[in-house]
Amino acid sequence: MSDLRALYQEVILDHSKRPRNFRALADSNRHAEGYNPLCGDRITVYVKLDGDRIVDIGFQGSGCAISTASASLLTETLKGKSRAEADELFAKFHDLVTGQGNGGVSLGKLAVFSGVSEFPVRVKCATLAWHTLKSALEGEEKTVSTE
Amino acid sequence: MGITAQEVGRIRRADSGFDADRIRQDFPILTQTVHGKPLVYLDNAATTQKPRAVIEAEQQFYLRDNSNIHRGVHELSERATQAYESARRKAQKFLGAGHSREIIFVRGATEAINLVAQTFGRERTGPGDEILISAMEHHSNIVPWQILCEQNGARLRVAPINDRGELIWEEFRKLLGPRTRLVSVAHVSNALGTVNPVKEIVQAAHRLGVPVLVDGAQGAPHLRVDVEELNCDFYAFSGHKVYGPTGVGVLYGKAKLLEAMPPYQGGGDMISSVTFEKTTYNSPPYKFEAGTPNIAGVVALGAALDYVNDIGMEAIAAYEQELLVYATQRISQVPGLTIIGTAKEKTGVISFVMEGLHPHDVGTVLDQEGVAVRTGHHCAQPLMDRFKVPATTRASLALYNTRQDVDALLAGLNKVREVLG
């Protein structure tokens, strides 16, 4: 598989064109904004936390295929997960897209982002939603920037 | 495009003696492959590649003449000083300036604009005064004025542009008023390629006694510039966009303005005499060149100006115009593609968006095809807001680009659709 096909896998293209959970949650109790000034990507992640558990999650914004698909798959993956599980997945996801770790063995669907590691300038696109989620969970109000 | 058949004919004739294939041989970097494909370099508005003559001039300076300037009595210092001052005369000739003392070497167009803002601007503006720019400016012709306005309470006014990316003349005239102290406009927009009517702007401003700075970062590399004919008060350009090295540029200023301006930075070379009680400043241009400058860079810039002068700026402009017409015709046929910036007067910049695709993804696929373009906001975020796009993909032409390069871009755009759907 060429590097390009590895980067833009069908699952990624599908999620970028039809992002899941692409909505503002009316009953969210956490949200944060993320911004990548390099490409102008903007995203808002909404979370409904019940105690330690993410019971609902959504996002809105505009971005490239990688950042949109990453946000979409993040919301699919994390619904129902605990904060600790979310932190652990982010660490593994970060390793995956930066070419460290074990190639995403325990990441399930998120493993489709393994191709990003061949495109270092796109790591910020893949991790924007994750950084924004982290900020939302930590209750920070300021916009997260990738720069 | 708005170019008449007559004009195309004139351009074709002018193009007849232009041999881009031969010119390409002067640029060693262009012969490489990228991701296994021949490099197609279409990011010239960001920086241009360097001809062998420029690379060798910088190398020769360090191999043979390296020394500090304006101070040593020894042979090497004399040679270095000669080479440096000779580059100043080349820049003077390149811009059509009347005197070499009107040529100040700086780091680039950005520093040139900051210099004017912090010397001329600080002295001539105060609370309620206005500085007038246009909506198509690069951040480097916005932020220095915002900093000045914060410092002294002046106000930044912005002349709007139309949907083609042209200055709206009536609006510009309305904003040019009794409080305007300076007009600062791009000769050519880096993100759109629009050529501004600089001569008319200068005339209108001068009728009110308002001086004009022209940001020529994208003008000087692509158009013949004559500052005396334009009658502008300042003209700034960057060496690296006109086939010279990075870290060196030129500020032209009218002698009588430069003489009256306070210095920019303090240090060596910009003084006549120093005591702890009082320092007397040197005269222009040295007053504005504190510290040891980028001597090798200036010398290499001189070689770059020789290079383009030998080919002829008019021949370069005509060739690039012909290539722009070809590229525009071909690119506008791509389904779902919209060109942002369709001014009647343009240089070789084609900014575009593709329906349903983000420029960042377009740029990644093109890169894999060996095609280097810029994606993003092009340091012109207010302009992107004006066109309601977060970013564009920008292909920008230079004298070594060919129709084959344009064809490679088109093939790359087909690949983009194939990969991204």
Coordinates of C-alpha atoms in Angstrom, one line a residue:
Chain A
M1 CA 0.0 0.0 0.0
S2 CA 1.4 3.4 -0.9
D3 CA 2.0 6.0 1.8
L4 CA -0.9 8.0 0.5
R5 CA -3.4 5.1 0.6
A6 CA -2.1 4.2 4.0
L7 CA -2.8 7.8 5.2
Y8 CA -6.2 8.2 3.5
Q9 CA -7.7 4.9 4.2
E10 CA -11.4 4.3 3.4
V11 CA -12.4 4.5 7.0
I12 CA -10.7 7.9 7.3
L13 CA -12.3 9.3 4.1
D14 CA -15.7 8.0 5.2
H15 CA -15.5 9.7 8.6
S16 CA -14.2 12.9 7.1
K17 CA -17.1 13.1 4.7
R18 CA -19.7 11.8 7.1
P19 CA -18.4 12.7 10.6
R20 CA -20.2 10.9 13.4
N21 CA -21.5 12.7 16.5
F22 CA -21.1 16.0 14.6
R23 CA -23.2 18.1 16.9
A24 CA -23.2 20.4 19.9
L25 CA -24.6 18.6 23.0
A26 CA -27.4 20.5 24.5
D27 CA -26.7 18.9 27.9
S28 CA -22.9 18.9 27.9
N29 CA -21.1 19.9 31.1
R30 CA -17.6 20.2 29.6
H31 CA -16.5 21.7 26.3
A32 CA -13.3 23.2 24.8
E33 CA -12.1 24.7 21.6
G34 CA -9.1 23.6 19.6
Y35 CA -7.3 25.6 17.0
N36 CA -4.5 24.7 14.5
P37 CA -3.3 28.1 13.3
L38 CA -1.1 26.5 10.7
C39 CA -4.0 25.2 8.6
G40 CA -6.9 27.1 10.2
D41 CA -8.6 24.0 11.6
R42 CA -11.0 24.8 14.4
I43 CA -12.9 22.3 16.5
T44 CA -15.2 22.4 19.6
V45 CA -15.5 19.2 21.6
Y46 CA -18.6 18.7 23.8
V47 CA -18.6 16.2 26.6
K48 CA -21.3 15.0 29.0
L49 CA -19.6 13.6 32.0
D50 CA -21.4 11.6 34.6
G51 CA -19.0 11.3 37.5
D52 CA -15.9 9.8 35.8
R53 CA -17.6 8.5 32.8
I54 CA -18.1 10.1 29.3
V55 CA -21.8 9.4 28.7
D56 CA -22.1 11.5 25.6
I57 CA -19.7 13.3 23.3
G58 CA -19.9 15.4 20.2
F59 CA -17.9 17.9 18.1
Q60 CA -18.3 20.7 15.6
G61 CA -15.9 22.6 13.5
S62 CA -14.0 22.6 10.2
G63 CA -10.8 21.0 9.3
C64 CA -8.9 18.7 7.0
A65 CA -9.8 15.1 6.3
I66 CA -7.4 13.8 9.0
S67 CA -8.5 16.1 11.8
T68 CA -12.2 15.7 11.0
A69 CA -11.9 11.9 10.8
S70 CA -9.8 11.8 14.0
A71 CA -12.5 13.8 15.9
S72 CA -15.2 11.6 14.5
L73 CA -13.5 8.3 15.5
L74 CA -12.6 9.8 18.8
T75 CA -16.2 10.4 19.7
E76 CA -17.2 6.9 18.5
T77 CA -14.4 5.3 20.6
L78 CA -14.8 7.3 23.8
K79 CA -18.5 7.2 24.3
G80 CA -19.0 5.2 27.6
K81 CA -15.4 5.2 28.5
S82 CA -13.9 6.5 31.8
R83 CA -11.5 9.5 32.0
A84 CA -8.7 7.2 32.8
E85 CA -9.4 5.0 29.7
A86 CA -9.6 8.2 27.6
D87 CA -6.1 9.3 28.9
E88 CA -4.7 5.9 28.2
L89 CA -6.1 5.8 24.7
F90 CA -4.7 9.3 23.9
A91 CA -1.2 8.2 25.0
K92 CA -1.4 5.1 22.8
F93 CA -2.9 7.1 19.9
H94 CA -0.1 9.7 20.2
D95 CA 2.5 6.9 20.1
L96 CA 0.8 5.5 17.0
V97 CA 0.8 8.7 14.9
T98 CA 4.3 9.6 15.9
G99 CA 5.6 6.1 15.0
Q100 CA 6.3 4.9 18.4
G101 CA 4.6 2.0 20.3
N102 CA 3.3 -1.2 18.9
G103 CA 1.4 0.0 15.8
G104 CA -1.9 0.4 17.5
V105 CA -2.6 -3.3 18.4
S106 CA -4.9 -2.3 21.3
L107 CA -6.4 0.7 19.6
G108 CA -9.2 -1.0 17.6
K109 CA -10.6 1.2 14.8
L110 CA -8.2 4.0 15.8
A111 CA -5.4 2.0 14.3
V112 CA -6.4 3.3 10.8
F113 CA -4.3 6.4 11.7
S114 CA -1.1 4.5 11.7
G115 CA -0.3 6.0 8.2
V116 CA 0.0 9.4 9.8
S117 CA 3.4 8.5 11.2
E118 CA 4.9 8.7 7.7
F119 CA 3.6 12.3 7.4
P120 CA 5.1 14.2 10.4
V121 CA 3.5 17.5 9.5
R122 CA 0.1 15.9 9.8
V123 CA 0.5 14.7 13.4
K124 CA -1.0 17.9 14.6
C125 CA -4.1 17.3 12.5
A126 CA -4.6 13.8 13.9
T127 CA -4.1 14.9 17.5
L128 CA -6.1 18.2 17.5
A129 CA -9.3 16.6 18.7
W130 CA -7.5 14.7 21.4
H131 CA -5.8 17.7 22.8
T132 CA -9.1 19.5 22.7
L133 CA -10.8 16.7 24.6
K134 CA -8.1 16.7 27.2
S135 CA -8.6 20.3 27.7
A136 CA -12.4 19.9 28.0
L137 CA -12.0 17.1 30.6
E138 CA -9.6 19.2 32.6
G139 CA -12.2 22.0 32.5
E140 CA -9.9 24.5 30.9
E141 CA -11.7 27.4 29.3
K142 CA -9.0 28.7 26.9
T143 CA -8.6 27.6 23.3
V144 CA -6.1 24.9 22.8
S145 CA -3.6 25.7 20.1
T146 CA -1.3 23.2 18.3
E147 CA 1.4 25.9 18.0
Chain B
M1 CA -8.6 36.7 -17.1
G2 CA -9.5 39.9 -18.8
I3 CA -6.4 39.8 -21.1
T4 CA -7.1 40.8 -24.6
A5 CA -6.0 38.8 -27.7
Q6 CA -3.8 41.8 -28.6
E7 CA -2.1 41.6 -25.2
V8 CA -1.6 37.8 -25.5
G9 CA 0.0 38.4 -28.9
R10 CA 2.3 40.9 -27.4
I11 CA 3.2 38.5 -24.6
R12 CA 3.8 35.7 -27.0
R13 CA 6.2 37.8 -29.0
A14 CA 8.0 38.9 -25.9
D15 CA 8.2 35.2 -24.9
S16 CA 9.7 34.1 -28.2
G17 CA 13.3 34.6 -26.9
F18 CA 12.7 33.2 -23.5
D19 CA 14.2 29.8 -22.9
A20 CA 12.9 28.5 -19.6
D21 CA 14.5 25.1 -20.2
R22 CA 17.9 26.7 -20.4
I23 CA 17.2 28.8 -17.3
R24 CA 16.3 25.7 -15.4
Q25 CA 19.8 24.5 -15.8
D26 CA 21.0 27.4 -13.7
F27 CA 19.1 26.1 -10.7
P28 CA 20.8 22.9 -9.4
I29 CA 18.0 22.2 -6.8
L30 CA 15.4 21.7 -9.6
T31 CA 17.0 18.5 -10.9
Q32 CA 16.0 16.3 -7.9
T33 CA 13.2 13.9 -7.4
V34 CA 10.8 14.1 -4.4
H35 CA 9.0 10.9 -3.3
G36 CA 10.3 9.3 -6.5
K37 CA 8.8 12.0 -8.8
P38 CA 10.6 14.9 -10.5
L39 CA 10.4 18.0 -8.3
V40 CA 7.8 20.5 -9.6
Y41 CA 8.4 23.6 -7.5
L42 CA 5.3 25.9 -7.4
D43 CA 5.9 27.6 -4.1
N44 CA 7.7 30.6 -5.4
A45 CA 5.7 33.2 -3.5
A46 CA 7.0 31.7 -0.3
T47 CA 10.6 31.6 -1.5
T48 CA 12.4 31.2 -4.9
Q49 CA 15.2 28.7 -5.7
K50 CA 18.7 30.1 -6.2
P51 CA 20.7 30.0 -9.4
R52 CA 24.2 28.7 -9.3
A53 CA 25.6 32.2 -9.7
V54 CA 24.0 33.2 -6.3
I55 CA 25.2 30.1 -4.5
E56 CA 28.7 30.6 -5.8
A57 CA 28.8 34.3 -5.0
E58 CA 28.1 33.6 -1.4
Q59 CA 30.6 30.8 -1.4
Q60 CA 33.3 32.8 -3.1
F61 CA 32.8 35.6 -0.6
Y62 CA 33.6 33.2 2.3
L63 CA 36.3 31.4 0.4
R64 CA 38.2 34.6 -0.7
D65 CA 36.9 38.0 0.6
N66 CA 35.4 37.5 4.0
S67 CA 36.0 40.4 6.3
N68 CA 34.1 43.1 8.0
I69 CA 33.2 46.2 6.1
H70 CA 33.7 49.9 6.4
R71 CA 36.4 49.7 9.0
G72 CA 39.5 47.7 8.1
V73 CA 42.5 49.1 6.3
H74 CA 43.5 45.7 5.0
E75 CA 43.0 44.2 1.6
L76 CA 40.2 41.8 2.6
S77 CA 38.1 44.5 4.3
E78 CA 38.5 46.7 1.2
R79 CA 37.3 43.9 -1.0
A80 CA 34.4 43.1 1.2
T81 CA 33.4 46.7 1.4
Q82 CA 33.6 47.0 -2.4
A83 CA 31.5 44.0 -2.9
Y84 CA 28.9 45.2 -0.4
E85 CA 28.7 48.7 -1.8
S86 CA 28.6 47.4 -5.3
A87 CA 25.5 45.3 -4.4
R88 CA 23.9 48.5 -3.1
R89 CA 24.4 50.1 -6.5
K90 CA 22.9 47.0 -8.2
A91 CA 19.9 47.3 -5.9
Q92 CA 19.6 51.0 -6.7
K93 CA 19.7 50.2 -10.5
F94 CA 17.2 47.3 -10.0
L95 CA 14.7 49.7 -8.4
G96 CA 15.5 52.7 -10.5
A97 CA 16.4 54.8 -7.5
G98 CA 18.2 58.1 -7.9
H99 CA 20.9 57.6 -5.3
S100 CA 22.6 54.6 -3.7
R101 CA 22.2 56.2 -0.3
E102 CA 18.5 55.6 -0.7
I103 CA 19.1 51.9 -0.5
I104 CA 19.1 50.4 3.0
F105 CA 20.0 46.7 3.5
V106 CA 17.7 45.0 6.0
R107 CA 16.8 41.3 6.8
G108 CA 13.8 41.3 4.5
A109 CA 10.6 43.1 3.6
T110 CA 9.3 42.5 7.1
E111 CA 12.2 44.3 8.7
A112 CA 11.9 47.1 6.1
I113 CA 8.3 47.8 7.1
N114 CA 9.0 47.5 10.8
L115 CA 11.9 50.0 10.3
V116 CA 9.6 52.6 8.7
A117 CA 6.9 52.0 11.3
Q118 CA 9.3 52.5 14.2
T119 CA 11.2 55.5 12.8
F120 CA 9.1 57.5 10.3
G121 CA 5.8 56.1 11.8
R122 CA 6.6 56.9 15.4
E123 CA 7.7 60.4 14.6
R124 CA 4.9 61.3 12.3
T125 CA 1.9 59.8 13.9
G126 CA 0.0 60.4 17.1
P127 CA -3.4 59.9 18.7
G128 CA -6.2 60.1 16.2
D129 CA -3.8 59.9 13.2
E130 CA -4.5 57.2 10.6
I131 CA -2.5 54.7 8.7
L132 CA -4.2 53.3 5.6
I133 CA -3.6 49.8 4.3
S134 CA -5.6 47.4 2.1
A135 CA -7.6 44.3 2.9
M136 CA -5.2 42.1 0.9
E137 CA -2.1 42.8 3.0
H138 CA 0.3 40.1 4.3
H139 CA 0.6 40.0 8.1
S140 CA 4.0 41.8 7.7
N141 CA 2.1 44.9 6.4
I142 CA -0.5 44.7 9.1
V143 CA 1.1 43.8 12.4
P144 CA 3.9 46.5 12.4
W145 CA 1.2 49.1 12.1
Q146 CA -0.9 47.6 14.8
I147 CA 2.1 47.7 17.1
L148 CA 2.7 51.3 16.2
C149 CA -1.0 52.1 16.8
E150 CA -0.8 50.5 20.2
Q151 CA 2.2 52.6 21.0
N152 CA 0.9 56.0 20.0
G153 CA -2.9 55.8 19.7
A154 CA -3.0 56.0 15.9
R155 CA -5.7 54.2 14.1
L156 CA -5.3 51.5 11.4
R157 CA -7.8 51.9 8.5
V158 CA -8.3 49.1 5.9
A159 CA -9.4 49.8 2.4
P160 CA -11.8 46.9 1.3
I161 CA -11.4 44.8 -1.8
N162 CA -14.0 43.3 -4.2
D163 CA -14.8 39.7 -4.9
R164 CA -12.2 39.5 -7.6
G165 CA -9.6 40.6 -5.0
E166 CA -9.1 44.1 -6.3
L167 CA -8.9 47.2 -4.3
I168 CA -12.2 49.2 -4.4
W169 CA -10.9 52.5 -5.6
E170 CA -13.8 54.7 -4.4
E171 CA -13.6 53.2 -0.9
F172 CA -9.8 53.7 -0.8
R173 CA -10.3 57.3 -1.8
K174 CA -12.9 57.8 0.9
L175 CA -10.6 56.4 3.5
L176 CA -7.7 58.6 2.4
G177 CA -8.4 61.7 4.5
P178 CA -7.1 64.6 6.5
R179 CA -5.9 62.3 9.4
T180 CA -4.1 59.9 7.1
R181 CA -0.3 60.1 7.8
L182 CA 0.9 57.1 5.7
V183 CA -0.5 54.7 3.1
S184 CA 1.2 51.2 3.1
V185 CA 0.1 48.8 0.4
A186 CA 1.3 45.7 -1.3
H187 CA 2.5 46.1 -4.9
V188 CA 1.3 42.5 -5.4
S189 CA -0.9 40.4 -3.1
N190 CA 1.0 37.3 -2.0
A191 CA -2.2 35.2 -1.6
L192 CA -4.1 36.4 -4.7
G193 CA -1.5 37.7 -7.1
T194 CA -3.5 41.0 -7.5
V195 CA -1.3 43.9 -8.8
N196 CA -2.4 47.1 -7.1
P197 CA -2.5 50.4 -9.0
V198 CA 0.4 51.7 -7.0
K199 CA 1.1 54.7 -9.2
E200 CA -2.5 55.9 -8.9
I201 CA -2.4 55.3 -5.2
V202 CA 0.8 57.4 -4.8
Q203 CA -0.7 60.2 -6.9
A204 CA -3.9 60.2 -4.8
A205 CA -2.0 60.1 -1.5
H206 CA 0.5 62.8 -2.6
R207 CA -2.3 65.2 -3.5
L208 CA -3.0 65.2 0.2
G209 CA 0.6 65.3 1.2
V210 CA 0.5 61.6 2.4
P211 CA 3.6 59.5 1.8
V212 CA 3.3 55.9 0.5
L213 CA 5.2 52.7 1.4
V214 CA 4.9 50.0 -1.2
D215 CA 5.4 46.4 0.1
G216 CA 7.2 45.0 -3.0
A217 CA 7.9 41.5 -1.6
Q218 CA 5.8 40.0 -4.4
G219 CA 6.2 42.9 -6.8
A220 CA 10.0 43.2 -7.2
P221 CA 10.5 39.5 -8.3
H222 CA 7.8 39.6 -11.0
L223 CA 7.5 43.2 -12.4
R224 CA 9.9 45.8 -13.5
V225 CA 10.0 48.3 -10.7
D226 CA 11.0 52.0 -11.1
V227 CA 10.5 53.8 -7.8
E228 CA 11.1 57.2 -9.4
E229 CA 8.3 56.5 -12.0
L230 CA 6.0 55.2 -9.2
N231 CA 7.1 58.2 -7.1
C232 CA 6.5 56.1 -4.0
D233 CA 8.3 57.2 -0.8
F234 CA 9.4 53.8 0.4
Y235 CA 9.7 50.4 -1.4
A236 CA 10.5 47.2 0.4
F237 CA 11.5 43.8 -0.9
S238 CA 13.0 40.5 0.2
G239 CA 16.1 39.1 -1.4
H240 CA 15.0 35.4 -1.1
K241 CA 11.9 36.0 -3.2
V242 CA 14.0 37.3 -6.1
Y243 CA 16.4 34.4 -6.3
G244 CA 18.7 35.7 -3.6
P245 CA 19.5 34.3 -0.2
T246 CA 17.3 34.4 2.9
G247 CA 18.0 37.0 5.6
V248 CA 18.6 40.0 3.3
G249 CA 16.3 42.5 1.8
V250 CA 16.1 46.1 0.7
L251 CA 14.3 49.2 1.9
Y252 CA 14.3 52.1 -0.6
G253 CA 13.4 55.5 0.9
K254 CA 13.5 58.9 -0.6
A255 CA 16.7 60.6 0.5
K256 CA 15.0 63.6 2.1
L257 CA 12.8 61.4 4.1
L258 CA 15.6 59.1 5.2
E259 CA 17.7 62.1 6.3
A260 CA 14.9 63.4 8.5
M261 CA 14.1 60.1 10.1
P262 CA 15.5 59.0 13.5
P263 CA 17.6 55.8 13.5
Y264 CA 16.1 52.4 13.8
Q265 CA 18.6 50.5 15.9
G266 CA 21.7 51.8 17.7
G267 CA 25.1 50.3 17.3
G268 CA 28.2 50.2 15.3
D269 CA 28.4 51.6 11.8
M270 CA 25.3 53.9 12.2
I271 CA 27.2 56.6 14.1
S272 CA 29.6 59.4 13.2
S273 CA 30.9 59.9 16.7
V274 CA 30.1 58.6 20.1
T275 CA 30.8 60.0 23.6
F276 CA 29.0 59.1 26.7
E277 CA 27.3 62.5 26.6
K278 CA 26.3 62.6 22.9
T279 CA 26.2 60.5 19.8
T280 CA 26.1 61.9 16.3
Y281 CA 24.4 59.6 13.8
N282 CA 25.9 58.7 10.5
S283 CA 24.0 59.7 7.3
P284 CA 21.7 57.4 5.3
P285 CA 21.9 54.6 4.5
Y286 CA 24.4 53.8 7.2
K287 CA 22.3 55.4 9.9
F288 CA 19.9 52.5 9.4
E289 CA 22.4 49.7 9.2
A290 CA 23.5 49.2 12.8
G291 CA 25.9 46.3 13.5
T292 CA 27.6 44.0 11.1
P293 CA 25.1 43.3 8.3
N294 CA 24.6 40.1 6.4
I295 CA 27.6 40.9 4.1
A296 CA 27.7 37.6 2.3
G297 CA 23.9 37.7 1.8
V298 CA 24.1 41.2 0.4
V299 CA 26.9 40.2 -2.0
A300 CA 24.8 37.2 -3.1
L301 CA 21.7 39.4 -3.5
G302 CA 23.8 41.5 -5.8
A303 CA 24.5 38.4 -7.9
A304 CA 20.8 37.6 -7.9
L305 CA 19.9 41.1 -9.2
D306 CA 22.6 40.7 -11.9
Y307 CA 21.0 37.4 -12.8
V308 CA 17.5 38.8 -13.3
N309 CA 18.8 41.9 -15.0
D310 CA 20.7 39.9 -17.5
I311 CA 17.5 38.1 -18.5
G312 CA 15.5 41.3 -18.1
M313 CA 12.6 42.0 -15.8
E314 CA 10.3 42.8 -18.6
A315 CA 11.0 39.5 -20.4
I316 CA 10.5 37.7 -17.1
A317 CA 7.2 39.4 -16.4
A318 CA 6.0 38.7 -20.0
Y319 CA 7.0 35.0 -19.7
E320 CA 5.3 34.6 -16.3
Q321 CA 2.2 36.3 -17.6
E322 CA 1.9 33.9 -20.5
L323 CA 2.4 31.0 -18.1
L324 CA -0.2 32.4 -15.8
V325 CA -2.8 32.6 -18.7
Y326 CA -2.0 29.0 -19.5
A327 CA -2.2 27.8 -15.9
T328 CA -5.4 29.7 -15.2
Q329 CA -7.1 28.2 -18.3
R330 CA -6.1 24.7 -17.4
I331 CA -6.8 24.9 -13.6
S332 CA -10.2 26.5 -14.0
Q333 CA -11.3 23.5 -16.0
V334 CA -10.9 21.2 -12.9
P335 CA -14.4 20.2 -11.7
G336 CA -15.3 21.7 -8.3
L337 CA -12.3 24.0 -8.2
T338 CA -12.7 27.7 -7.5
I339 CA -9.9 30.2 -8.0
I340 CA -9.7 32.8 -5.3
G341 CA -8.3 36.0 -6.7
T342 CA -9.3 36.8 -10.3
A343 CA -8.1 40.4 -10.6
K344 CA -7.6 41.8 -14.1
E345 CA -4.0 42.7 -13.2
K346 CA -2.3 39.7 -11.7
T347 CA 1.1 38.1 -11.4
G348 CA 1.7 34.3 -11.4
V349 CA -0.2 33.3 -8.3
I350 CA -3.1 30.9 -8.4
S351 CA -4.9 30.4 -5.1
F352 CA -7.8 27.9 -5.2
V353 CA -10.2 25.8 -3.2
M354 CA -11.7 22.5 -4.1
E355 CA -15.2 21.6 -3.2
G356 CA -15.4 19.2 -0.2
L357 CA -11.6 19.1 0.2
H358 CA -9.3 20.8 2.6
P359 CA -6.2 22.5 1.2
H360 CA -4.0 20.6 3.7
D361 CA -5.1 17.3 2.2
V362 CA -4.7 18.6 -1.4
G363 CA -1.2 19.7 -0.5
T364 CA -0.2 16.3 1.0
V365 CA -1.3 14.4 -2.1
L366 CA 0.4 16.9 -4.5
D367 CA 3.6 16.6 -2.4
Q368 CA 3.5 12.8 -2.9
E369 CA 3.4 13.6 -6.7
G370 CA 6.5 15.8 -6.4
V371 CA 4.5 19.0 -6.7
A372 CA 5.4 21.6 -4.0
V373 CA 2.6 24.1 -3.3
R374 CA 1.7 26.2 -0.3
T375 CA -1.5 25.4 1.7
G376 CA -2.8 27.5 4.5
H377 CA -3.7 31.1 5.1
H378 CA -0.6 32.5 3.5
C379 CA 0.0 34.9 6.4
A380 CA -3.1 36.8 5.3
Q381 CA -5.8 35.6 7.7
P382 CA -8.0 38.8 7.3
L383 CA -8.0 38.1 3.6
M384 CA -9.0 34.5 4.1
D385 CA -11.9 35.8 6.3
R386 CA -12.9 38.2 3.5
F387 CA -13.3 35.2 1.2
K388 CA -14.8 33.0 3.9
V389 CA -12.3 30.2 3.5
P390 CA -10.0 28.9 6.3
A391 CA -7.2 28.4 3.8
T392 CA -6.4 27.9 0.2
T393 CA -4.0 25.9 -2.0
R394 CA -1.6 28.3 -3.7
A395 CA 0.5 27.6 -6.8
S396 CA 2.9 30.4 -7.5
L397 CA 5.1 30.7 -10.6
A398 CA 8.7 31.8 -11.3
L399 CA 10.9 32.3 -14.3
Y400 CA 12.0 28.6 -14.3
N401 CA 8.5 27.2 -14.4
T402 CA 7.2 25.7 -17.6
R403 CA 3.9 24.5 -19.1
Q404 CA 5.1 21.0 -18.1
D405 CA 5.1 22.1 -14.5
V406 CA 1.5 23.3 -14.9
D407 CA 0.6 20.0 -16.5
A408 CA 2.2 18.1 -13.6
L409 CA 0.0 20.2 -11.2
L410 CA -3.1 19.3 -13.2
A411 CA -2.1 15.6 -13.1
G412 CA -1.6 16.0 -9.4
L413 CA -5.1 17.5 -9.0
N414 CA -6.6 14.5 -10.8
K415 CA -4.7 12.3 -8.3
V416 CA -6.2 14.4 -5.5
R417 CA -9.7 13.5 -6.6
E418 CA -8.7 9.9 -7.1
V419 CA -7.3 9.5 -3.6
L420 CA -9.7 11.8 -1.7
G421 CA -12.8 11.3 -3.7

